[in-house]
Amino acid sequence: MAEFYIQKERKVQIHKIIILSILVIASIFLAIPDSNKEATVSKVDFSGIRGNFVKRYALISMKEGKAYQIPPSIILAVGLYNSEGYDNSRHNNLFRLKPDTNWDGKVISFKDDNGQYTLKKYDSVWEGFRDFSVTVDKALEANKINKKELTLYGWAKTLEDAGMCNADSTMSIIYSMNLNRFDTLTVK
């Protein structure tokens, strides 16, 4: 009988050693991306069109994010996705928001290979950012989506479903430019 308990105790010890080994190996693998992430962050190039866009609009994205509980990385990435990093000062609509029947503001019409289309036109870029925040807020409210439960991909997918972006492209922009670092910074 004592031998049975000794064998059982050995099995328990072996299981503990195996679990501990797995945890050690997992922690080693989890530590590797952190060092790579730092290296990637230092290699992010903020020159060129996209970099200038981020430099120019990071603060307003952070302020809008704080006011409307939208991750600044999502705001920046959707703006980059839709404007392709260009200023669009003719209409200040970096998010390519289209007017609906309730829109009583200015519009601007374009013609491309797919035909004619109309976008909202704003007097300032800030107005475009604010309208984007309000539009996102209303869309989430209408669909009863809890902002606090969304992951970054959940945000991107929700905005894709609303016709505002492509989720995979938005996530690619966020990670390639390390935009998610703006989500943890605070603004006054």
PDB file of C-alpha atoms in Angstrom, residues 68-152:
ATOM      1  CA  TYR A  68     -15.253  59.068 -27.579  1.00  0.00           C
ATOM      2  CA  GLN A  69     -13.441  56.001 -26.155  1.00  0.00           C
ATOM      3  CA  ILE A  70     -12.136  55.007 -29.586  1.00  0.00           C
ATOM      4  CA  PRO A  71      -8.551  53.702 -29.748  1.00  0.00           C
ATOM      5  CA  PRO A  72      -6.358  56.397 -31.350  1.00  0.00           C
ATOM      6  CA  SER A  73      -4.607  53.683 -33.368  1.00  0.00           C
ATOM      7  CA  ILE A  74      -7.943  52.832 -35.010  1.00  0.00           C
ATOM      8  CA  ILE A  75      -8.642  56.498 -35.777  1.00  0.00           C
ATOM      9  CA  LEU A  76      -5.177  56.987 -37.309  1.00  0.00           C
ATOM     10  CA  ALA A  77      -5.241  53.719 -39.252  1.00  0.00           C
ATOM     11  CA  VAL A  78      -8.714  54.310 -40.716  1.00  0.00           C
ATOM     12  CA  GLY A  79      -7.656  57.852 -41.664  1.00  0.00           C
ATOM     13  CA  LEU A  80      -4.512  56.506 -43.313  1.00  0.00           C
ATOM     14  CA  TYR A  81      -6.428  53.744 -45.058  1.00  0.00           C
ATOM     15  CA  ASN A  82      -9.014  56.121 -46.512  1.00  0.00           C
ATOM     16  CA  SER A  83      -6.798  59.106 -47.308  1.00  0.00           C
ATOM     17  CA  GLU A  84      -3.762  57.049 -48.333  1.00  0.00           C
ATOM     18  CA  GLY A  85      -1.803  59.482 -46.167  1.00  0.00           C
ATOM     19  CA  TYR A  86      -2.614  62.531 -48.270  1.00  0.00           C
ATOM     20  CA  ASP A  87      -3.876  65.729 -46.688  1.00  0.00           C
ATOM     21  CA  ASN A  88      -7.102  66.096 -48.694  1.00  0.00           C
ATOM     22  CA  SER A  89      -7.266  69.783 -47.807  1.00  0.00           C
ATOM     23  CA  ARG A  90      -9.843  70.343 -50.561  1.00  0.00           C
ATOM     24  CA  HIS A  91     -12.471  68.675 -48.385  1.00  0.00           C
ATOM     25  CA  ASN A  92     -10.744  67.862 -45.041  1.00  0.00           C
ATOM     26  CA  ASN A  93     -12.418  64.452 -45.079  1.00  0.00           C
ATOM     27  CA  LEU A  94      -9.586  62.038 -44.299  1.00  0.00           C
ATOM     28  CA  PHE A  95     -12.080  59.254 -43.561  1.00  0.00           C
ATOM     29  CA  ARG A  96     -13.989  59.496 -46.866  1.00  0.00           C
ATOM     30  CA  LEU A  97     -17.300  59.855 -45.040  1.00  0.00           C
ATOM     31  CA  LYS A  98     -20.258  60.000 -47.377  1.00  0.00           C
ATOM     32  CA  PRO A  99     -23.277  62.192 -46.708  1.00  0.00           C
ATOM     33  CA  ASP A 100     -26.515  60.551 -45.680  1.00  0.00           C
ATOM     34  CA  THR A 101     -30.002  61.991 -46.014  1.00  0.00           C
ATOM     35  CA  ASN A 102     -29.623  63.850 -42.687  1.00  0.00           C
ATOM     36  CA  TRP A 103     -26.429  65.646 -43.772  1.00  0.00           C
ATOM     37  CA  ASP A 104     -27.043  69.351 -44.279  1.00  0.00           C
ATOM     38  CA  GLY A 105     -23.400  70.357 -44.611  1.00  0.00           C
ATOM     39  CA  LYS A 106     -21.199  70.907 -47.639  1.00  0.00           C
ATOM     40  CA  VAL A 107     -20.332  68.139 -50.097  1.00  0.00           C
ATOM     41  CA  ILE A 108     -17.758  67.611 -52.797  1.00  0.00           C
ATOM     42  CA  SER A 109     -18.257  65.366 -55.827  1.00  0.00           C
ATOM     43  CA  PHE A 110     -15.642  63.252 -57.572  1.00  0.00           C
ATOM     44  CA  LYS A 111     -15.545  61.124 -60.656  1.00  0.00           C
ATOM     45  CA  ASP A 112     -13.330  58.061 -60.974  1.00  0.00           C
ATOM     46  CA  ASP A 113     -13.281  54.775 -62.884  1.00  0.00           C
ATOM     47  CA  ASN A 114     -16.259  53.543 -60.840  1.00  0.00           C
ATOM     48  CA  GLY A 115     -18.380  56.606 -61.569  1.00  0.00           C
ATOM     49  CA  GLN A 116     -19.441  59.646 -59.590  1.00  0.00           C
ATOM     50  CA  TYR A 117     -19.366  59.762 -55.789  1.00  0.00           C
ATOM     51  CA  THR A 118     -19.901  62.417 -53.148  1.00  0.00           C
ATOM     52  CA  LEU A 119     -18.112  63.020 -49.853  1.00  0.00           C
ATOM     53  CA  LYS A 120     -18.823  65.270 -46.923  1.00  0.00           C
ATOM     54  CA  LYS A 121     -16.789  68.463 -46.988  1.00  0.00           C
ATOM     55  CA  TYR A 122     -15.515  70.118 -43.803  1.00  0.00           C
ATOM     56  CA  ASP A 123     -14.071  73.551 -43.107  1.00  0.00           C
ATOM     57  CA  SER A 124     -11.269  71.991 -41.034  1.00  0.00           C
ATOM     58  CA  VAL A 125      -9.616  68.626 -40.521  1.00  0.00           C
ATOM     59  CA  TRP A 126     -10.707  68.741 -36.893  1.00  0.00           C
ATOM     60  CA  GLU A 127     -14.364  68.836 -38.030  1.00  0.00           C
ATOM     61  CA  GLY A 128     -13.694  65.719 -40.116  1.00  0.00           C
ATOM     62  CA  PHE A 129     -12.155  63.913 -37.138  1.00  0.00           C
ATOM     63  CA  ARG A 130     -15.061  64.926 -34.899  1.00  0.00           C
ATOM     64  CA  ASP A 131     -17.648  63.789 -37.444  1.00  0.00           C
ATOM     65  CA  PHE A 132     -15.815  60.466 -37.769  1.00  0.00           C
ATOM     66  CA  SER A 133     -15.900  60.020 -33.966  1.00  0.00           C
ATOM     67  CA  VAL A 134     -19.595  60.902 -33.791  1.00  0.00           C
ATOM     68  CA  THR A 135     -20.408  58.629 -36.755  1.00  0.00           C
ATOM     69  CA  VAL A 136     -18.549  55.701 -35.170  1.00  0.00           C
ATOM     70  CA  ASP A 137     -20.210  56.385 -31.818  1.00  0.00           C
ATOM     71  CA  LYS A 138     -23.687  56.391 -33.394  1.00  0.00           C
ATOM     72  CA  ALA A 139     -22.986  53.214 -35.392  1.00  0.00           C
ATOM     73  CA  LEU A 140     -21.853  51.348 -32.280  1.00  0.00           C
ATOM     74  CA  GLU A 141     -24.818  52.635 -30.289  1.00  0.00           C
ATOM     75  CA  ALA A 142     -27.294  51.650 -33.008  1.00  0.00           C
ATOM     76  CA  ASN A 143     -25.857  48.123 -33.094  1.00  0.00           C
ATOM     77  CA  LYS A 144     -25.652  47.914 -29.284  1.00  0.00           C
ATOM     78  CA  ILE A 145     -21.914  47.236 -29.370  1.00  0.00           C
ATOM     79  CA  ASN A 146     -20.035  47.743 -26.118  1.00  0.00           C
ATOM     80  CA  LYS A 147     -16.820  49.667 -26.864  1.00  0.00           C
ATOM     81  CA  LYS A 148     -15.061  48.286 -23.797  1.00  0.00           C
ATOM     82  CA  GLU A 149     -15.448  44.718 -25.035  1.00  0.00           C
ATOM     83  CA  LEU A 150     -13.867  45.330 -28.454  1.00  0.00           C
ATOM     84  CA  THR A 151     -10.312  44.278 -29.246  1.00  0.00           C
ATOM     85  CA  LEU A 152      -8.383  46.257 -31.849  1.00  0.00           C
TER      86      LEU A 152
END
